[in-house]
Amino acid sequence: MSKELTPKTGQFDEIISIIDNARTRALKAVNAELIQMYWNVGEYLSSLCANSGFGDKVIDEVAAYIAEANPGVKGFNRRGLYRMKQFYETYKDDEFVTPLVTQISWTNHLLIMSGSKSAEERHFYMTLCAKEHYSKRELERQMDSAYYERYMYRRMCEAASLIPMCLNFLICRSSIPSVTFARRLQAI
């Protein structure tokens, strides 16, 4: 007579955890390889355009070549290739970005590049994406709500609210008469 295995609730949860963790690591590794490939293609295209007298027309030729040589490959049309070139040129001299590049999905990179007005704003959203593991939808929501601007405004207001407190502290601790000291600090 064979006994049936009837697992107790939660008895095999560790196996599910092992599977989920392996899948997550695999997806991260694939994303890192894709981002690296897009970087390398962008670098190649940037160099090709710089050395060509025709500039972006070269990208059309490369897109046509890829479509003919590898018709099943998606994302390497003119628009995709131009984005890869833009990705490389946007971040090539930015040391801040290097450790973050492969931690963020391609879709989020495209959103950040197209929606940010400055390098500081790009850095802010890249850091946020890497730290909070934002999906495309969540990043769009944060960018549409002007989260960066609200965050910077809040920091500016917090810094401004510290000025009167610092002045009061310095006035109380100073041997200089308080009115003269306060006027000198306000003049700065």
PDB file of C-alpha atoms in Angstrom, residues 163 166-168 170-171 174 176-188:
ATOM      1  CA  ILE A 163      17.754  79.626   7.943  1.00  0.00           C
ATOM      2  CA  CYS A 166      20.066  78.842  12.424  1.00  0.00           C
ATOM      3  CA  LEU A 167      20.012  82.616  12.752  1.00  0.00           C
ATOM      4  CA  ASN A 168      18.280  82.397  16.135  1.00  0.00           C
ATOM      5  CA  LEU A 170      23.752  81.914  16.238  1.00  0.00           C
ATOM      6  CA  ILE A 171      22.309  85.098  17.753  1.00  0.00           C
ATOM      7  CA  SER A 174      27.104  85.105  19.925  1.00  0.00           C
ATOM      8  CA  ILE A 176      27.951  90.303  19.210  1.00  0.00           C
ATOM      9  CA  PRO A 177      24.796  92.280  19.921  1.00  0.00           C
ATOM     10  CA  SER A 178      21.899  90.321  18.387  1.00  0.00           C
ATOM     11  CA  VAL A 179      20.489  93.080  16.157  1.00  0.00           C
ATOM     12  CA  THR A 180      23.856  93.837  14.550  1.00  0.00           C
ATOM     13  CA  PHE A 181      24.620  90.129  14.111  1.00  0.00           C
ATOM     14  CA  ALA A 182      21.226  89.407  12.553  1.00  0.00           C
ATOM     15  CA  ARG A 183      21.647  92.304  10.093  1.00  0.00           C
ATOM     16  CA  ARG A 184      25.100  91.088   9.089  1.00  0.00           C
ATOM     17  CA  LEU A 185      23.807  87.540   8.441  1.00  0.00           C
ATOM     18  CA  GLN A 186      20.836  88.804   6.439  1.00  0.00           C
ATOM     19  CA  ALA A 187      23.171  90.889   4.305  1.00  0.00           C
ATOM     20  CA  ILE A 188      25.111  87.771   3.312  1.00  0.00           C
TER      21      ILE A 188
END
